[in-house]
Amino acid sequence: MDIAAIRRLFDRQMRVDAPPDAGTGSVEAVGPIVRVVSDNGWNGVRYSDLTDTTADAVIAAEAAYFAARGVTCEWKLYSHDQPADLPDRLMRAGFTGGEPEAHLVAELGDTPRHVTAPDGVGLSVVTDEAGVVAAAGVHHRVFGGDLTQITASYLDQFDHPDVNSIIVAEVDGEPVSAARLELTPGTRFAGFWGGATLPQWRRRGIYRALVAYRAKIAHDRGYRYGYVDALPTSEPILRRLGFHRIGTTVPFTLEATR
């Protein structure tokens, strides 16, 4: 895999040109940055092309813009973004850095097809609102957060089945793991999100099976690459399934002031 070429393609298709997640807002290209603005979804900067001389002023302008809207915003930083001291500049402007995640990409045609769920575990795409609520509940039990907001977000995604799929792993009709797949039309990339598995069901191959299941859906829909922002616990599993690390992402958050 040509890592530099994949980074350039990802930047162009997913950070500069891509629309926001279905039904969640609008994209604004303002000078050297691309931001997403939403009334009920993610707000923040997803791409920047800054220099030592322009960075501080642009950061200040974006902080002021989102503060005026009264919303918490995220500046999603990629390890190849410039200038090299951009993390320090963001923190000086009041942003708080989150946990780094590995930015992984796979050729979907090269991911294993033989990976299946363990005996007694069934995988399926959610087809009704009750299933969406159950999947959101698994996410909440594993990762925490506001259950009402998580459920609302899942329901918004469920309303766009052409680009979003919510997949659950069930045992005797009860969900034990849930994950999401987001397709971005006009690009070559499919996003793998979630992968929440209840503690008592971990280390049984369910997460691996959910990755393979989503990879097949995306590949069958004509997408070439899958990408993941992976926690350290997931990265080794994903690497064994054909994913390659092309960098690191870090969320920098600026909390709303009103």
mmCIF file of C-alpha atoms in Angstrom:
data_model
loop_
_atom_site.group_PDB
_atom_site.id
_atom_site.type_symbol
_atom_site.label_atom_id
_atom_site.label_comp_id
_atom_site.label_asym_id
_atom_site.label_seq_id
_atom_site.Cartn_x
_atom_site.Cartn_y
_atom_site.Cartn_z
ATOM 1 C CA MET A 1 0.000 0.000 0.000
ATOM 2 C CA ASP A 2 1.312 3.435 -0.967
ATOM 3 C CA ILE A 3 0.736 5.222 2.356
ATOM 4 C CA ALA A 4 1.464 8.727 1.059
ATOM 5 C CA ALA A 5 -0.917 8.280 -1.884
ATOM 6 C CA ILE A 6 -3.676 6.947 0.378
ATOM 7 C CA ARG A 7 -3.280 9.917 2.707
ATOM 8 C CA ARG A 8 -3.611 12.341 -0.195
ATOM 9 C CA LEU A 9 -6.679 10.532 -1.523
ATOM 10 C CA PHE A 10 -8.276 10.398 1.921
ATOM 11 C CA ASP A 11 -7.624 14.085 2.524
ATOM 12 C CA ARG A 12 -9.165 15.046 -0.780
ATOM 13 C CA GLN A 13 -12.184 12.759 -0.743
ATOM 14 C CA MET A 14 -13.054 12.511 2.952
ATOM 15 C CA ARG A 15 -11.781 15.724 4.516
ATOM 16 C CA VAL A 16 -12.132 18.318 1.742
ATOM 17 C CA ASP A 17 -14.841 17.156 -0.661
ATOM 18 C CA ALA A 18 -17.116 14.785 1.269
ATOM 19 C CA PRO A 19 -20.567 15.899 2.456
ATOM 20 C CA PRO A 20 -21.372 15.701 6.178
ATOM 21 C CA ASP A 21 -22.877 12.534 7.579
ATOM 22 C CA ALA A 22 -26.327 12.028 6.120
ATOM 23 C CA GLY A 23 -28.827 14.509 7.505
ATOM 24 C CA THR A 24 -26.503 16.055 10.087
ATOM 25 C CA GLY A 25 -25.517 19.484 8.810
ATOM 26 C CA SER A 26 -23.516 21.325 6.182
ATOM 27 C CA VAL A 27 -19.905 21.647 5.059
ATOM 28 C CA GLU A 28 -18.251 25.050 4.777
ATOM 29 C CA ALA A 29 -14.904 25.667 3.093
ATOM 30 C CA VAL A 30 -13.516 28.882 4.528
ATOM 31 C CA GLY A 31 -10.051 29.824 3.352
ATOM 32 C CA PRO A 32 -7.625 27.112 4.471
ATOM 33 C CA ILE A 33 -10.073 25.091 6.563
ATOM 34 C CA VAL A 34 -13.116 22.870 5.991
ATOM 35 C CA ARG A 35 -15.610 22.767 8.821
ATOM 36 C CA VAL A 36 -18.863 20.954 9.527
ATOM 37 C CA VAL A 37 -21.755 22.895 11.048
ATOM 38 C CA SER A 38 -24.777 21.172 12.536
ATOM 39 C CA ASP A 39 -27.721 21.932 14.785
ATOM 40 C CA ASN A 40 -27.889 18.415 16.234
ATOM 41 C CA GLY A 41 -24.723 16.599 15.193
ATOM 42 C CA TRP A 42 -20.961 16.968 14.996
ATOM 43 C CA ASN A 43 -19.483 20.470 14.776
ATOM 44 C CA GLY A 44 -15.851 21.107 14.040
ATOM 45 C CA VAL A 45 -12.895 21.417 11.708
ATOM 46 C CA ARG A 46 -12.125 18.308 9.692
ATOM 47 C CA TYR A 47 -9.399 19.701 7.411
ATOM 48 C CA SER A 48 -6.856 22.493 7.567
ATOM 49 C CA ASP A 49 -3.988 23.691 5.376
ATOM 50 C CA LEU A 50 -2.059 25.999 7.669
ATOM 51 C CA THR A 51 1.410 27.482 7.961
ATOM 52 C CA ASP A 52 3.494 28.857 10.803
ATOM 53 C CA THR A 53 2.298 32.359 9.924
ATOM 54 C CA THR A 54 -1.413 31.629 9.415
ATOM 55 C CA ALA A 55 -2.189 28.982 12.033
ATOM 56 C CA ASP A 56 -2.833 31.072 15.158
ATOM 57 C CA ALA A 57 -5.175 33.516 13.445
ATOM 58 C CA VAL A 58 -7.188 30.757 11.780
ATOM 59 C CA ILE A 59 -7.478 28.800 15.034
ATOM 60 C CA ALA A 60 -8.688 31.928 16.850
ATOM 61 C CA ALA A 61 -11.231 32.641 14.121
ATOM 62 C CA GLU A 62 -12.659 29.110 14.269
ATOM 63 C CA ALA A 63 -12.820 29.154 18.068
ATOM 64 C CA ALA A 64 -14.711 32.463 17.899
ATOM 65 C CA TYR A 65 -17.039 31.172 15.190
ATOM 66 C CA PHE A 66 -18.163 28.100 17.131
ATOM 67 C CA ALA A 67 -18.317 30.033 20.407
ATOM 68 C CA ALA A 68 -20.721 32.469 18.752
ATOM 69 C CA ARG A 69 -22.888 29.521 17.761
ATOM 70 C CA GLY A 70 -22.844 28.280 21.349
ATOM 71 C CA VAL A 71 -21.767 24.756 20.434
ATOM 72 C CA THR A 72 -18.924 22.489 21.458
ATOM 73 C CA CYS A 73 -16.597 21.901 18.539
ATOM 74 C CA GLU A 74 -13.856 19.451 17.656
ATOM 75 C CA TRP A 75 -10.740 20.076 15.621
ATOM 76 C CA LYS A 76 -9.856 16.665 14.246
ATOM 77 C CA LEU A 77 -6.099 16.593 13.887
ATOM 78 C CA TYR A 78 -4.249 14.138 11.657
ATOM 79 C CA SER A 79 -0.576 13.414 12.285
ATOM 80 C CA HIS A 80 0.475 14.747 8.870
ATOM 81 C CA ASP A 81 -1.296 18.092 9.359
ATOM 82 C CA GLN A 82 0.876 21.192 9.411
ATOM 83 C CA PRO A 83 2.438 23.073 11.044
ATOM 84 C CA ALA A 84 4.152 20.422 13.153
ATOM 85 C CA ASP A 85 3.308 22.269 16.388
ATOM 86 C CA LEU A 86 -0.398 22.519 15.570
ATOM 87 C CA PRO A 87 -1.347 20.491 18.705
ATOM 88 C CA ASP A 88 0.423 23.002 20.938
ATOM 89 C CA ARG A 89 -1.202 25.915 19.146
ATOM 90 C CA LEU A 90 -4.663 24.381 19.584
ATOM 91 C CA MET A 91 -4.108 23.862 23.304
ATOM 92 C CA ARG A 92 -2.916 27.434 23.742
ATOM 93 C CA ALA A 93 -6.177 28.537 22.128
ATOM 94 C CA GLY A 94 -8.209 26.602 24.699
ATOM 95 C CA PHE A 95 -8.730 23.253 22.987
ATOM 96 C CA THR A 96 -8.302 20.058 24.992
ATOM 97 C CA GLY A 97 -6.586 17.113 23.346
ATOM 98 C CA GLY A 98 -8.193 13.679 23.515
ATOM 99 C CA GLU A 99 -6.727 10.205 23.253
ATOM 100 C CA PRO A 100 -4.747 9.485 20.066
ATOM 101 C CA GLU A 101 -6.196 6.837 17.775
ATOM 102 C CA ALA A 102 -4.541 4.890 14.987
ATOM 103 C CA HIS A 103 -5.761 5.902 11.525
ATOM 104 C CA LEU A 104 -6.031 2.588 9.662
ATOM 105 C CA VAL A 105 -6.947 1.797 6.058
ATOM 106 C CA ALA A 106 -7.488 -1.536 4.297
ATOM 107 C CA GLU A 107 -8.006 -2.652 0.726
ATOM 108 C CA LEU A 108 -11.426 -4.232 1.173
ATOM 109 C CA GLY A 109 -10.769 -6.773 -1.532
ATOM 110 C CA ASP A 110 -7.849 -8.090 0.515
ATOM 111 C CA THR A 111 -9.662 -8.494 3.839
ATOM 112 C CA PRO A 112 -10.367 -12.091 4.915
ATOM 113 C CA ARG A 113 -13.680 -13.572 3.855
ATOM 114 C CA HIS A 114 -13.525 -16.643 6.084
ATOM 115 C CA VAL A 115 -14.009 -14.800 9.381
ATOM 116 C CA THR A 116 -17.355 -15.750 10.899
ATOM 117 C CA ALA A 117 -19.096 -15.201 14.211
ATOM 118 C CA PRO A 118 -18.588 -17.809 16.948
ATOM 119 C CA ASP A 119 -21.180 -20.502 17.471
ATOM 120 C CA GLY A 120 -24.418 -19.181 18.902
ATOM 121 C CA VAL A 121 -23.769 -15.588 17.812
ATOM 122 C CA GLY A 122 -25.763 -14.160 14.904
ATOM 123 C CA LEU A 123 -24.886 -11.051 12.912
ATOM 124 C CA SER A 124 -27.474 -8.945 11.115
ATOM 125 C CA VAL A 125 -28.200 -5.445 9.849
ATOM 126 C CA VAL A 126 -30.752 -3.635 12.006
ATOM 127 C CA THR A 127 -34.066 -3.257 10.197
ATOM 128 C CA ASP A 128 -36.353 -1.586 12.744
ATOM 129 C CA GLU A 129 -36.291 1.126 15.391
ATOM 130 C CA ALA A 130 -36.349 -1.371 18.237
ATOM 131 C CA GLY A 131 -33.092 -2.793 16.920
ATOM 132 C CA VAL A 132 -31.619 0.705 16.672
ATOM 133 C CA VAL A 133 -32.503 1.427 20.297
ATOM 134 C CA ALA A 134 -30.973 -1.878 21.369
ATOM 135 C CA ALA A 135 -27.750 -1.162 19.444
ATOM 136 C CA ALA A 136 -27.528 2.307 20.975
ATOM 137 C CA GLY A 137 -27.962 0.713 24.379
ATOM 138 C CA VAL A 138 -24.962 -1.545 23.806
ATOM 139 C CA HIS A 139 -22.887 1.470 22.747
ATOM 140 C CA HIS A 140 -23.943 3.309 25.906
ATOM 141 C CA ARG A 141 -23.148 0.376 28.200
ATOM 142 C CA VAL A 142 -19.657 0.028 26.709
ATOM 143 C CA PHE A 143 -18.576 3.610 26.036
ATOM 144 C CA GLY A 144 -20.866 5.651 28.278
ATOM 145 C CA GLY A 145 -22.213 9.035 27.221
ATOM 146 C CA ASP A 146 -25.719 10.479 27.039
ATOM 147 C CA LEU A 147 -28.037 7.616 26.070
ATOM 148 C CA THR A 148 -30.673 9.994 24.698
ATOM 149 C CA GLN A 149 -28.167 11.667 22.389
ATOM 150 C CA ILE A 150 -26.624 8.354 21.331
ATOM 151 C CA THR A 151 -30.040 6.926 20.481
ATOM 152 C CA ALA A 152 -31.013 10.058 18.547
ATOM 153 C CA SER A 153 -27.795 9.851 16.544
ATOM 154 C CA TYR A 154 -28.361 6.169 15.768
ATOM 155 C CA LEU A 155 -31.944 6.884 14.700
ATOM 156 C CA ASP A 156 -30.744 9.701 12.401
ATOM 157 C CA GLN A 157 -28.337 7.277 10.752
ATOM 158 C CA PHE A 158 -31.028 4.603 10.495
ATOM 159 C CA ASP A 159 -33.105 7.065 8.464
ATOM 160 C CA HIS A 160 -30.446 6.894 5.702
ATOM 161 C CA PRO A 161 -30.022 3.176 4.955
ATOM 162 C CA ASP A 162 -28.507 3.925 1.546
ATOM 163 C CA VAL A 163 -25.305 5.087 3.242
ATOM 164 C CA ASN A 164 -25.534 3.839 6.841
ATOM 165 C CA SER A 165 -25.813 0.354 8.294
ATOM 166 C CA ILE A 166 -26.075 -0.601 11.955
ATOM 167 C CA ILE A 167 -25.001 -4.175 12.607
ATOM 168 C CA VAL A 168 -25.654 -6.138 15.780
ATOM 169 C CA ALA A 169 -24.358 -9.406 17.146
ATOM 170 C CA GLU A 170 -27.018 -11.268 19.109
ATOM 171 C CA VAL A 171 -27.130 -14.269 21.418
ATOM 172 C CA ASP A 172 -30.568 -15.747 22.028
ATOM 173 C CA GLY A 173 -32.136 -12.572 20.687
ATOM 174 C CA GLU A 174 -30.163 -10.247 22.961
ATOM 175 C CA PRO A 175 -27.585 -7.805 21.507
ATOM 176 C CA VAL A 176 -24.058 -8.320 22.817
ATOM 177 C CA SER A 177 -22.150 -6.160 20.324
ATOM 178 C CA ALA A 178 -22.945 -3.401 17.835
ATOM 179 C CA ALA A 179 -21.090 -1.559 15.097
ATOM 180 C CA ARG A 180 -21.775 0.884 12.285
ATOM 181 C CA LEU A 181 -20.782 1.224 8.639
ATOM 182 C CA GLU A 182 -20.862 4.603 6.888
ATOM 183 C CA LEU A 183 -20.578 4.835 3.113
ATOM 184 C CA THR A 184 -19.713 8.124 1.431
ATOM 185 C CA PRO A 185 -21.013 8.255 -2.165
ATOM 186 C CA GLY A 186 -18.563 9.625 -4.687
ATOM 187 C CA THR A 187 -15.568 8.394 -2.704
ATOM 188 C CA ARG A 188 -13.678 5.129 -2.416
ATOM 189 C CA PHE A 189 -13.908 5.000 1.385
ATOM 190 C CA ALA A 190 -16.203 3.250 3.832
ATOM 191 C CA GLY A 191 -15.993 4.161 7.516
ATOM 192 C CA PHE A 192 -16.049 1.496 10.226
ATOM 193 C CA TRP A 193 -17.359 2.908 13.511
ATOM 194 C CA GLY A 194 -18.409 1.602 16.904
ATOM 195 C CA GLY A 195 -17.523 -1.992 17.569
ATOM 196 C CA ALA A 196 -18.911 -1.963 21.118
ATOM 197 C CA THR A 197 -18.891 -5.410 22.727
ATOM 198 C CA LEU A 198 -20.183 -6.150 26.223
ATOM 199 C CA PRO A 199 -17.295 -7.109 28.536
ATOM 200 C CA GLN A 200 -18.441 -10.675 29.137
ATOM 201 C CA TRP A 201 -18.489 -11.333 25.377
ATOM 202 C CA ARG A 202 -15.041 -10.019 24.510
ATOM 203 C CA ARG A 203 -12.120 -12.152 23.310
ATOM 204 C CA ARG A 204 -14.456 -14.517 21.445
ATOM 205 C CA GLY A 205 -13.966 -13.198 17.902
ATOM 206 C CA ILE A 206 -17.144 -11.111 17.705
ATOM 207 C CA TYR A 207 -15.356 -7.852 16.885
ATOM 208 C CA ARG A 208 -13.348 -9.593 14.141
ATOM 209 C CA ALA A 209 -16.549 -10.997 12.686
ATOM 210 C CA LEU A 210 -18.222 -7.570 12.714
ATOM 211 C CA VAL A 211 -15.262 -6.073 10.830
ATOM 212 C CA ALA A 212 -15.371 -8.808 8.185
ATOM 213 C CA TYR A 213 -19.156 -8.502 7.893
ATOM 214 C CA ARG A 214 -18.938 -4.763 7.255
ATOM 215 C CA ALA A 215 -16.023 -5.176 4.850
ATOM 216 C CA LYS A 216 -18.110 -7.507 2.689
ATOM 217 C CA ILE A 217 -21.059 -5.092 2.628
ATOM 218 C CA ALA A 218 -18.836 -2.165 1.627
ATOM 219 C CA HIS A 219 -16.902 -4.144 -0.988
ATOM 220 C CA ASP A 220 -20.118 -5.472 -2.505
ATOM 221 C CA ARG A 221 -21.340 -1.868 -2.760
ATOM 222 C CA GLY A 222 -18.269 -0.931 -4.788
ATOM 223 C CA TYR A 223 -16.043 0.684 -2.157
ATOM 224 C CA ARG A 224 -12.319 0.030 -2.370
ATOM 225 C CA TYR A 225 -11.068 1.094 1.064
ATOM 226 C CA GLY A 226 -12.216 0.740 4.633
ATOM 227 C CA TYR A 227 -10.947 3.120 7.296
ATOM 228 C CA VAL A 228 -10.991 3.105 11.084
ATOM 229 C CA ASP A 229 -9.860 5.390 13.891
ATOM 230 C CA ALA A 230 -8.777 2.606 16.229
ATOM 231 C CA LEU A 231 -8.131 2.421 19.929
ATOM 232 C CA PRO A 232 -5.041 0.490 21.059
ATOM 233 C CA THR A 233 -7.228 -2.478 21.982
ATOM 234 C CA SER A 234 -8.598 -2.742 18.437
ATOM 235 C CA GLU A 235 -5.545 -1.938 16.343
ATOM 236 C CA PRO A 236 -3.854 -5.383 16.589
ATOM 237 C CA ILE A 237 -7.091 -7.117 15.578
ATOM 238 C CA LEU A 238 -7.569 -4.817 12.609
ATOM 239 C CA ARG A 239 -3.980 -5.237 11.454
ATOM 240 C CA ARG A 240 -4.480 -9.008 11.378
ATOM 241 C CA LEU A 241 -7.507 -8.394 9.161
ATOM 242 C CA GLY A 242 -5.506 -6.454 6.573
ATOM 243 C CA PHE A 243 -5.609 -2.873 7.843
ATOM 244 C CA HIS A 244 -2.500 -0.676 7.618
ATOM 245 C CA ARG A 245 -1.645 2.264 9.833
ATOM 246 C CA ILE A 246 -1.336 5.447 7.772
ATOM 247 C CA GLY A 247 -1.157 7.886 10.660
ATOM 248 C CA THR A 248 -2.723 9.004 13.924
ATOM 249 C CA THR A 249 -5.770 11.119 14.707
ATOM 250 C CA VAL A 250 -6.388 13.194 17.831
ATOM 251 C CA PRO A 251 -9.619 15.036 18.676
ATOM 252 C CA PHE A 252 -9.113 18.515 20.102
ATOM 253 C CA THR A 253 -12.280 19.780 21.776
ATOM 254 C CA LEU A 254 -13.390 23.305 22.648
ATOM 255 C CA GLU A 255 -16.370 23.283 24.987
ATOM 256 C CA ALA A 256 -19.290 25.611 24.426
ATOM 257 C CA THR A 257 -19.252 28.651 26.667
ATOM 258 C CA ARG A 258 -23.005 29.113 26.865
#
